[in-house]
Coordinates of N, CA and C in Angstrom, one line a residue:
M195 N 6.3 -14.1 -0.3 CA 6.6 -13.5 -1.6 C 5.3 -13.8 -2.5
D196 N 4.7 -12.9 -3.1 CA 3.6 -13.1 -3.8 C 3.9 -13.3 -5.3
K197 N 2.8 -13.6 -6.1 CA 3.0 -13.9 -7.5 C 3.6 -12.6 -8.3
Y198 N 3.3 -11.4 -7.8 CA 3.8 -10.2 -8.4 C 5.3 -10.2 -8.3
R199 N 5.9 -10.6 -7.2 CA 7.4 -10.6 -7.1 C 8.0 -11.7 -8.0
T200 N 7.3 -12.8 -8.1 CA 7.8 -13.9 -9.0 C 7.7 -13.3 -10.4
R201 N 6.7 -12.7 -10.8 CA 6.6 -12.1 -12.1 C 7.7 -11.1 -12.4
V202 N 8.0 -10.3 -11.5 CA 9.1 -9.3 -11.6 C 10.4 -10.0 -11.9
L203 N 10.7 -11.1 -11.1 CA 11.9 -11.8 -11.4 C 11.9 -12.6 -12.7
V204 N 10.7 -13.1 -13.1 CA 10.6 -13.7 -14.4 C 10.9 -12.7 -15.5
I205 N 10.5 -11.5 -15.3 CA 10.8 -10.4 -16.3 C 12.3 -10.2 -16.4
L206 N 12.9 -10.1 -15.2 CA 14.4 -9.9 -15.2 C 15.1 -11.0 -15.9
V207 N 14.7 -12.3 -15.6 CA 15.3 -13.4 -16.3 C 15.1 -13.3 -17.8
T208 N 13.9 -12.9 -18.2 CA 13.6 -12.7 -19.6 C 14.5 -11.7 -20.3
V209 N 14.7 -10.6 -19.6 CA 15.6 -9.5 -20.1 C 17.0 -10.1 -20.3
L210 N 17.5 -10.8 -19.3 CA 18.9 -11.3 -19.3 C 19.0 -12.4 -20.4
L211 N 18.0 -13.2 -20.6 CA 18.0 -14.2 -21.6 C 18.0 -13.5 -23.0
A212 N 17.2 -12.5 -23.2 CA 17.1 -11.8 -24.5 C 18.5 -11.2 -24.8
A213 N 19.1 -10.6 -23.8 CA 20.5 -10.0 -24.0 C 21.4 -11.1 -24.4
G214 N 21.4 -12.2 -23.8 CA 22.3 -13.3 -24.2 C 22.0 -13.8 -25.6
M215 N 20.8 -13.8 -26.0 CA 20.5 -14.2 -27.4 C 20.9 -13.2 -28.4
L216 N 20.8 -11.9 -28.1 CA 21.3 -10.9 -29.0 C 22.8 -10.9 -29.2
T217 N 23.5 -11.4 -28.2 CA 24.9 -11.5 -28.3 C 25.4 -12.8 -28.8
G218 N 24.4 -13.6 -29.3 CA 24.8 -14.9 -29.8 C 25.0 -16.0 -28.8
C219 N 24.6 -15.7 -27.5 CA 24.8 -16.7 -26.5 C 23.6 -17.4 -26.0
G220 N 22.5 -17.4 -26.9 CA 21.3 -18.0 -26.5 C 21.4 -19.5 -26.1
D221 N 20.5 -19.9 -25.3 CA 20.5 -21.3 -24.9 C 19.1 -21.8 -24.8
K222 N 18.8 -22.9 -25.6 CA 17.4 -23.4 -25.6 C 16.9 -23.8 -24.3
S223 N 17.8 -24.3 -23.4 CA 17.3 -24.8 -22.1 C 16.9 -23.6 -21.3
L224 N 17.5 -22.5 -21.3 CA 17.1 -21.3 -20.6 C 15.8 -20.8 -21.1
E225 N 15.6 -20.8 -22.5 CA 14.4 -20.3 -23.1 C 13.2 -21.2 -22.7
K226 N 13.5 -22.5 -22.8 CA 12.4 -23.5 -22.4 C 12.1 -23.4 -20.9
G227 N 13.1 -23.3 -20.1 CA 12.9 -23.1 -18.6 C 12.0 -21.9 -18.3
L228 N 12.3 -20.8 -19.0 CA 11.5 -19.6 -18.8 C 10.1 -19.8 -19.2
E229 N 9.9 -20.5 -20.4 CA 8.5 -20.7 -20.8 C 7.7 -21.6 -19.8
L230 N 8.4 -22.6 -19.3 CA 7.8 -23.5 -18.3 C 7.5 -22.8 -17.0
L231 N 8.4 -21.9 -16.6 CA 8.2 -21.1 -15.4 C 7.0 -20.2 -15.5
E232 N 6.9 -19.5 -16.7 CA 5.8 -18.6 -16.9 C 4.5 -19.4 -17.0
A233 N 4.5 -20.7 -17.4 CA 3.3 -21.5 -17.5 C 3.0 -22.2 -16.2
G234 N 3.8 -22.0 -15.2 CA 3.6 -22.6 -13.8 C 4.0 -24.0 -13.7
D235 N 4.8 -24.5 -14.6 CA 5.3 -25.9 -14.6 C 6.7 -25.8 -13.9
Y236 N 6.7 -25.7 -12.6 CA 7.9 -25.4 -11.9 C 8.9 -26.5 -11.9
E237 N 8.4 -27.7 -11.7 CA 9.3 -28.9 -11.7 C 10.1 -29.0 -13.0
N238 N 9.4 -29.0 -14.1 CA 10.0 -29.1 -15.4 C 10.9 -27.9 -15.7
A239 N 10.4 -26.7 -15.2 CA 11.3 -25.5 -15.4 C 12.6 -25.7 -14.7
A240 N 12.6 -26.2 -13.5 CA 13.8 -26.4 -12.7 C 14.7 -27.3 -13.5
D241 N 14.2 -28.4 -14.0 CA 15.0 -29.3 -14.8 C 15.6 -28.7 -16.0
E242 N 14.9 -27.8 -16.7 CA 15.5 -27.2 -17.9 C 16.6 -26.2 -17.4
F243 N 16.3 -25.5 -16.4 CA 17.3 -24.5 -15.9 C 18.6 -25.3 -15.4
K244 N 18.4 -26.5 -14.8 CA 19.6 -27.3 -14.4 C 20.4 -27.6 -15.6
K245 N 19.8 -27.9 -16.8 CA 20.5 -28.2 -18.0 C 21.3 -26.9 -18.4
A246 N 20.6 -25.8 -18.3 CA 21.3 -24.5 -18.8 C 22.4 -24.2 -17.8
A247 N 22.3 -24.6 -16.5 CA 23.4 -24.2 -15.6 C 24.7 -24.9 -15.9
E248 N 24.6 -25.9 -16.7 CA 25.9 -26.6 -17.1 C 26.6 -25.8 -18.2
D249 N 25.9 -24.9 -18.8 CA 26.6 -23.9 -19.7 C 27.1 -22.8 -19.0
D250 N 28.4 -22.7 -18.8 CA 29.0 -21.7 -17.9 C 28.6 -20.2 -18.3
G251 N 28.3 -20.0 -19.6 CA 27.9 -18.7 -20.0 C 26.5 -18.2 -19.5
H252 N 25.7 -19.2 -19.0 CA 24.4 -18.9 -18.5 C 24.1 -19.4 -17.1
A253 N 25.1 -19.7 -16.4 CA 24.9 -20.4 -15.1 C 24.2 -19.4 -14.1
G254 N 24.5 -18.2 -14.1 CA 23.9 -17.2 -13.1 C 22.4 -17.1 -13.4
E255 N 22.0 -16.9 -14.7 CA 20.6 -16.8 -15.0 C 19.9 -18.2 -14.8
A256 N 20.6 -19.3 -15.1 CA 19.9 -20.6 -14.9 C 19.7 -20.8 -13.4
Y257 N 20.6 -20.5 -12.6 CA 20.4 -20.8 -11.1 C 19.3 -19.8 -10.6
R258 N 19.3 -18.6 -11.1 CA 18.2 -17.7 -10.7 C 16.8 -18.4 -11.0
G259 N 16.7 -18.9 -12.3 CA 15.5 -19.6 -12.7 C 15.2 -20.8 -11.8
I260 N 16.2 -21.6 -11.4 CA 16.0 -22.7 -10.5 C 15.5 -22.2 -9.2
G261 N 16.1 -21.1 -8.7 CA 15.6 -20.5 -7.4 C 14.1 -20.1 -7.4
I262 N 13.7 -19.5 -8.5 CA 12.3 -19.1 -8.6 C 11.4 -20.4 -8.6
A263 N 11.8 -21.3 -9.4 CA 11.0 -22.6 -9.5 C 10.9 -23.3 -8.2
K264 N 12.0 -23.4 -7.5 CA 12.0 -24.1 -6.2 C 11.2 -23.3 -5.2
W265 N 11.3 -21.9 -5.2 CA 10.5 -21.1 -4.3 C 9.0 -21.4 -4.5
E266 N 8.6 -21.4 -5.8 CA 7.2 -21.7 -6.1 C 6.8 -23.1 -5.7
L267 N 7.7 -24.0 -5.6 CA 7.4 -25.4 -5.2 C 7.4 -25.5 -3.7
G268 N 7.8 -24.4 -3.0 CA 7.9 -24.5 -1.5 C 9.1 -25.2 -1.0
E269 N 10.1 -25.3 -1.9 CA 11.4 -26.0 -1.5 C 12.4 -24.9 -1.2
Y270 N 12.2 -24.3 0.0 CA 13.0 -23.1 0.3 C 14.5 -23.3 0.5
E271 N 14.9 -24.4 1.0 CA 16.4 -24.6 1.1 C 17.0 -24.7 -0.3
A272 N 16.3 -25.5 -1.2 CA 16.8 -25.6 -2.5 C 16.8 -24.3 -3.2
A273 N 15.7 -23.5 -3.0 CA 15.6 -22.1 -3.6 C 16.8 -21.3 -3.1
R274 N 17.0 -21.3 -1.8 CA 18.1 -20.5 -1.3 C 19.4 -20.9 -1.9
N275 N 19.7 -22.2 -2.0 CA 21.0 -22.6 -2.5 C 21.1 -22.2 -4.0
A276 N 20.0 -22.3 -4.7 CA 20.0 -21.8 -6.1 C 20.3 -20.3 -6.3
F277 N 19.7 -19.5 -5.4 CA 19.9 -18.1 -5.5 C 21.4 -17.8 -5.1
V278 N 21.9 -18.4 -4.1 CA 23.3 -18.2 -3.8 C 24.2 -18.6 -4.9
S279 N 23.9 -19.8 -5.6 CA 24.7 -20.2 -6.8 C 24.5 -19.2 -7.9
A280 N 23.4 -18.6 -8.0 CA 23.2 -17.6 -9.1 C 24.2 -16.4 -8.9
L281 N 24.2 -16.0 -7.6 CA 25.2 -14.9 -7.3 C 26.6 -15.3 -7.5
D282 N 26.9 -16.5 -7.1 CA 28.3 -17.0 -7.2 C 28.7 -17.2 -8.7
N283 N 27.7 -17.3 -9.6 CA 28.0 -17.5 -11.0 C 27.6 -16.3 -11.8
G284 N 27.7 -15.1 -11.2 CA 27.7 -13.9 -12.0 C 26.3 -13.2 -12.2
A285 N 25.3 -13.8 -11.6 CA 23.9 -13.1 -11.7 C 24.0 -11.7 -11.0
E286 N 23.3 -10.8 -11.6 CA 23.3 -9.5 -11.0 C 22.7 -9.4 -9.6
K287 N 23.4 -8.7 -8.8 CA 23.0 -8.5 -7.4 C 21.9 -7.5 -7.3
T288 N 20.7 -8.0 -7.2 CA 19.5 -7.1 -7.2 C 18.7 -7.2 -5.9
G289 N 17.9 -6.2 -5.6 CA 17.1 -6.2 -4.5 C 16.1 -7.4 -4.5
T290 N 15.7 -7.7 -5.7 CA 14.7 -8.9 -5.8 C 15.4 -10.2 -5.4
I291 N 16.6 -10.4 -5.8 CA 17.2 -11.7 -5.5 C 17.5 -11.7 -4.0
Y292 N 17.9 -10.6 -3.4 CA 18.2 -10.6 -2.0 C 16.9 -10.7 -1.2
N293 N 15.8 -10.2 -1.7 CA 14.6 -10.4 -1.0 C 14.2 -11.8 -1.0
F294 N 14.3 -12.5 -2.2 CA 14.1 -13.9 -2.3 C 14.9 -14.7 -1.2
L295 N 16.2 -14.3 -1.2 CA 17.1 -15.0 -0.2 C 16.7 -14.8 1.2
G296 N 16.3 -13.6 1.5 CA 15.8 -13.3 2.9 C 14.6 -14.1 3.2
N297 N 13.7 -14.1 2.2 CA 12.4 -14.9 2.4 C 12.7 -16.4 2.6
C298 N 13.6 -16.9 1.8 CA 14.0 -18.3 1.9 C 14.5 -18.6 3.3
E299 N 15.4 -17.7 3.8 CA 15.9 -17.9 5.1 C 14.9 -17.8 6.2
M300 N 13.9 -16.9 6.0 CA 12.8 -16.8 7.0 C 12.0 -18.1 7.0
Q301 N 11.7 -18.7 5.8 CA 11.0 -19.9 5.7 C 11.8 -21.1 6.4
N302 N 13.1 -21.0 6.3 CA 13.9 -22.0 6.9 C 14.3 -21.8 8.4
G303 N 13.7 -20.7 9.0 CA 14.0 -20.4 10.4 C 15.3 -19.8 10.7
N304 N 15.9 -19.1 9.7 CA 17.2 -18.4 9.8 C 17.0 -16.9 9.8
A305 N 16.4 -16.4 10.7 CA 16.0 -14.9 10.7 C 17.3 -14.0 10.7
K306 N 18.3 -14.4 11.4 CA 19.6 -13.6 11.4 C 20.1 -13.5 10.0
S307 N 20.2 -14.6 9.3 CA 20.7 -14.6 8.0 C 19.7 -13.8 7.1
A308 N 18.4 -13.9 7.3 CA 17.5 -13.1 6.5 C 17.7 -11.6 6.7
L309 N 18.0 -11.2 7.9 CA 18.3 -9.8 8.1 C 19.4 -9.3 7.3
N310 N 20.5 -10.1 7.1 CA 21.6 -9.7 6.3 C 21.1 -9.5 4.8
Y311 N 20.3 -10.5 4.3 CA 19.9 -10.4 2.9 C 19.0 -9.2 2.7
Y312 N 18.1 -8.9 3.7 CA 17.2 -7.8 3.5 C 18.0 -6.5 3.5
S313 N 19.0 -6.4 4.4 CA 19.9 -5.2 4.4 C 20.6 -5.0 3.1
L314 N 21.1 -6.1 2.5 CA 21.8 -6.0 1.2 C 20.8 -5.6 0.1
G315 N 19.6 -6.1 0.2 CA 18.6 -5.8 -0.8 C 18.1 -4.3 -0.7
I316 N 17.9 -3.8 0.5 CA 17.5 -2.4 0.7 C 18.6 -1.5 0.2
A317 N 19.9 -1.9 0.2 CA 21.0 -1.1 -0.2 C 21.1 -1.0 -1.8
C318 N 20.4 -2.0 -2.5 CA 20.5 -2.0 -3.9 C 19.8 -0.8 -4.5
E319 N 20.4 -0.3 -5.6 CA 19.8 0.9 -6.2 C 18.7 0.5 -7.2
D320 N 18.5 -0.7 -7.5 CA 17.5 -1.1 -8.5 C 16.1 -1.3 -8.0
C321 N 16.0 -1.2 -6.7 CA 14.7 -1.6 -6.0 C 13.6 -0.6 -6.4
S322 N 12.4 -1.1 -6.6 CA 11.3 -0.3 -6.8 C 10.8 0.1 -5.4
E323 N 10.0 1.1 -5.3 CA 9.5 1.5 -4.0 C 8.7 0.4 -3.3
E324 N 8.0 -0.4 -4.1 CA 7.2 -1.5 -3.6 C 8.1 -2.6 -3.0
M325 N 9.2 -2.8 -3.7 CA 10.2 -3.8 -3.2 C 10.9 -3.4 -1.9
L326 N 11.2 -2.1 -1.9 CA 11.9 -1.5 -0.7 C 10.9 -1.6 0.5
R327 N 9.7 -1.3 0.3 CA 8.7 -1.3 1.3 C 8.5 -2.8 1.9
E328 N 8.5 -3.7 0.9 CA 8.3 -5.1 1.4 C 9.5 -5.6 2.2
M329 N 10.7 -5.2 1.8 CA 11.9 -5.6 2.5 C 12.0 -5.0 3.9
K330 N 11.6 -3.7 4.0 CA 11.6 -3.0 5.3 C 10.6 -3.7 6.2
F331 N 9.5 -4.1 5.7 CA 8.5 -4.8 6.6 C 9.0 -6.2 6.9
N332 N 9.7 -6.8 6.0 CA 10.2 -8.2 6.3 C 11.3 -8.1 7.3
E333 N 12.1 -7.0 7.4 CA 13.1 -6.8 8.4 C 12.4 -6.9 9.8
I334 N 11.3 -6.2 9.9 CA 10.5 -6.2 11.2 C 10.2 -7.6 11.6
A335 N 9.7 -8.4 10.7 CA 9.3 -9.8 11.0 C 10.6 -10.6 11.4
A336 N 11.7 -10.3 10.7 CA 12.9 -11.1 11.0 C 13.4 -10.7 12.4
Y337 N 13.3 -9.5 12.8 CA 13.7 -9.1 14.2 C 12.8 -9.8 15.2
E338 N 11.5 -9.8 14.9 CA 10.6 -10.5 15.8 C 11.0 -12.0 15.9
Q339 N 11.2 -12.6 14.8 CA 11.6 -14.0 14.8 C 12.9 -14.3 15.7
C340 N 13.8 -13.3 15.7 CA 15.0 -13.4 16.5 C 14.7 -13.1 17.9
G341 N 13.5 -12.6 18.3 CA 13.2 -12.2 19.6 C 13.9 -10.8 20.0
E342 N 14.3 -10.1 19.0 CA 14.9 -8.8 19.2 C 13.8 -7.7 19.1
W343 N 13.0 -7.6 20.2 CA 11.8 -6.8 20.2 C 12.1 -5.3 20.1
E344 N 13.1 -4.8 20.7 CA 13.4 -3.4 20.6 C 13.8 -3.0 19.2
N345 N 14.6 -3.9 18.6 CA 15.0 -3.6 17.2 C 13.7 -3.6 16.3
A346 N 12.9 -4.6 16.5 CA 11.6 -4.7 15.8 C 10.8 -3.4 15.9
K347 N 10.7 -3.0 17.2 CA 9.9 -1.8 17.5 C 10.5 -0.6 16.8
S348 N 11.8 -0.4 16.8 CA 12.5 0.7 16.2 C 12.2 0.7 14.7
K349 N 12.4 -0.5 14.1 CA 12.2 -0.6 12.6 C 10.7 -0.3 12.3
L350 N 9.8 -0.8 13.1 CA 8.4 -0.6 12.9 C 8.1 0.9 13.0
A351 N 8.6 1.6 14.0 CA 8.4 3.0 14.1 C 8.9 3.8 12.9
A352 N 10.0 3.4 12.4 CA 10.5 4.1 11.1 C 9.6 3.7 9.9
Y353 N 9.2 2.5 9.9 CA 8.3 2.0 8.8 C 7.0 2.8 8.8
T354 N 6.4 2.9 10.0 CA 5.0 3.5 10.1 C 5.2 5.0 9.8
A355 N 6.3 5.6 10.1 CA 6.5 7.0 9.8 C 6.6 7.2 8.3
E356 N 7.2 6.2 7.6 CA 7.3 6.3 6.2 C 6.0 5.9 5.5
Y357 N 5.3 4.9 6.0 CA 4.1 4.4 5.4 C 3.0 4.4 6.5
P358 N 2.4 5.6 6.8 CA 1.5 5.7 7.9 C 0.1 5.0 7.6
D359 N -0.2 4.7 6.4 CA -1.5 4.2 6.1 C -1.5 2.6 5.9
D360 N -0.4 2.0 6.3 CA -0.3 0.6 6.2 C -1.0 -0.1 7.3
A361 N -2.1 -0.7 7.0 CA -3.0 -1.4 8.0 C -2.2 -2.6 8.6
K362 N -1.5 -3.3 7.8 CA -0.7 -4.4 8.4 C 0.3 -4.0 9.4
A363 N 0.9 -2.9 9.1 CA 1.9 -2.3 10.1 C 1.3 -1.9 11.4
L364 N 0.1 -1.3 11.3 CA -0.6 -0.9 12.5 C -1.0 -2.1 13.4
K365 N -1.4 -3.2 12.7 CA -1.7 -4.5 13.5 C -0.4 -5.0 14.1
E366 N 0.7 -4.8 13.4 CA 2.0 -5.3 13.9 C 2.4 -4.5 15.1
A367 N 2.1 -3.2 15.1 CA 2.4 -2.3 16.2 C 1.6 -2.7 17.5
E368 N 0.4 -3.1 17.2 CA -0.4 -3.6 18.4 C 0.2 -4.9 19.0
F369 N 0.7 -5.7 18.1 CA 1.3 -7.0 18.6 C 2.6 -6.6 19.4
L370 N 3.4 -5.8 18.8 CA 4.7 -5.4 19.5 C 4.5 -4.7 20.8
E371 N 3.4 -4.1 21.0 CA 3.1 -3.4 22.3 C 3.0 -4.5 23.4
T372 N 2.6 -5.7 23.1 CA 2.5 -6.7 24.1 C 3.8 -7.4 24.4
Q373 N 4.8 -7.1 23.6 CA 6.1 -7.8 23.8 C 7.0 -7.1 24.7

C-alpha cells in the first residue's frame, strides 16, 4: 500500500470526522489523531485514536485511524486488528478498508484470508478504478502465495485483458509461465 492509499483513507477519516463535528459529536482526540496522522507522527496518532476509541460515538473512525497508523508503522497484525475493530464498531465498509485488511493479511502470511478481503473490497461500490485495479492485482499475488497457480493464472489473464499496458502484470505473466 503506497502513500496515495494512505492519503485516501486519511481523507475518508477527515470527512467522517467533519460530519461528526457538524452533528455536535466532535471529539478532540479524533481531531488531534488526524492531525498527527497527516504529519506522519504515527505513534502519537495511534495513541490519540485510542483515546477517541473509548468514546462509543467515534469508535469506528478511531479504530480506522489506529489501523492506518499501525500500518504506517509496519505493525500489520495490530493494523489488521484495528481495521476489524473499526468494522465491528460501525465504520463504513469500503473498498479501501478491505484492501488494507487484505494487505495486512498478506504481510502476516495469511493469503487465504487476504483473498476474502480483496473479494469483499472489489464488491464495494465506492471503489475508484485505481483501487479496483490494485485489489485485482493483489488477488493474483494472494493466489500465488497460496500456491494456487491455476487460479493466479486465470486472474492474471482477466487482469491483463482489462489492463493490457500494465508492465508489472506482464512481468507477473512471465513468472507464472514457470510455475
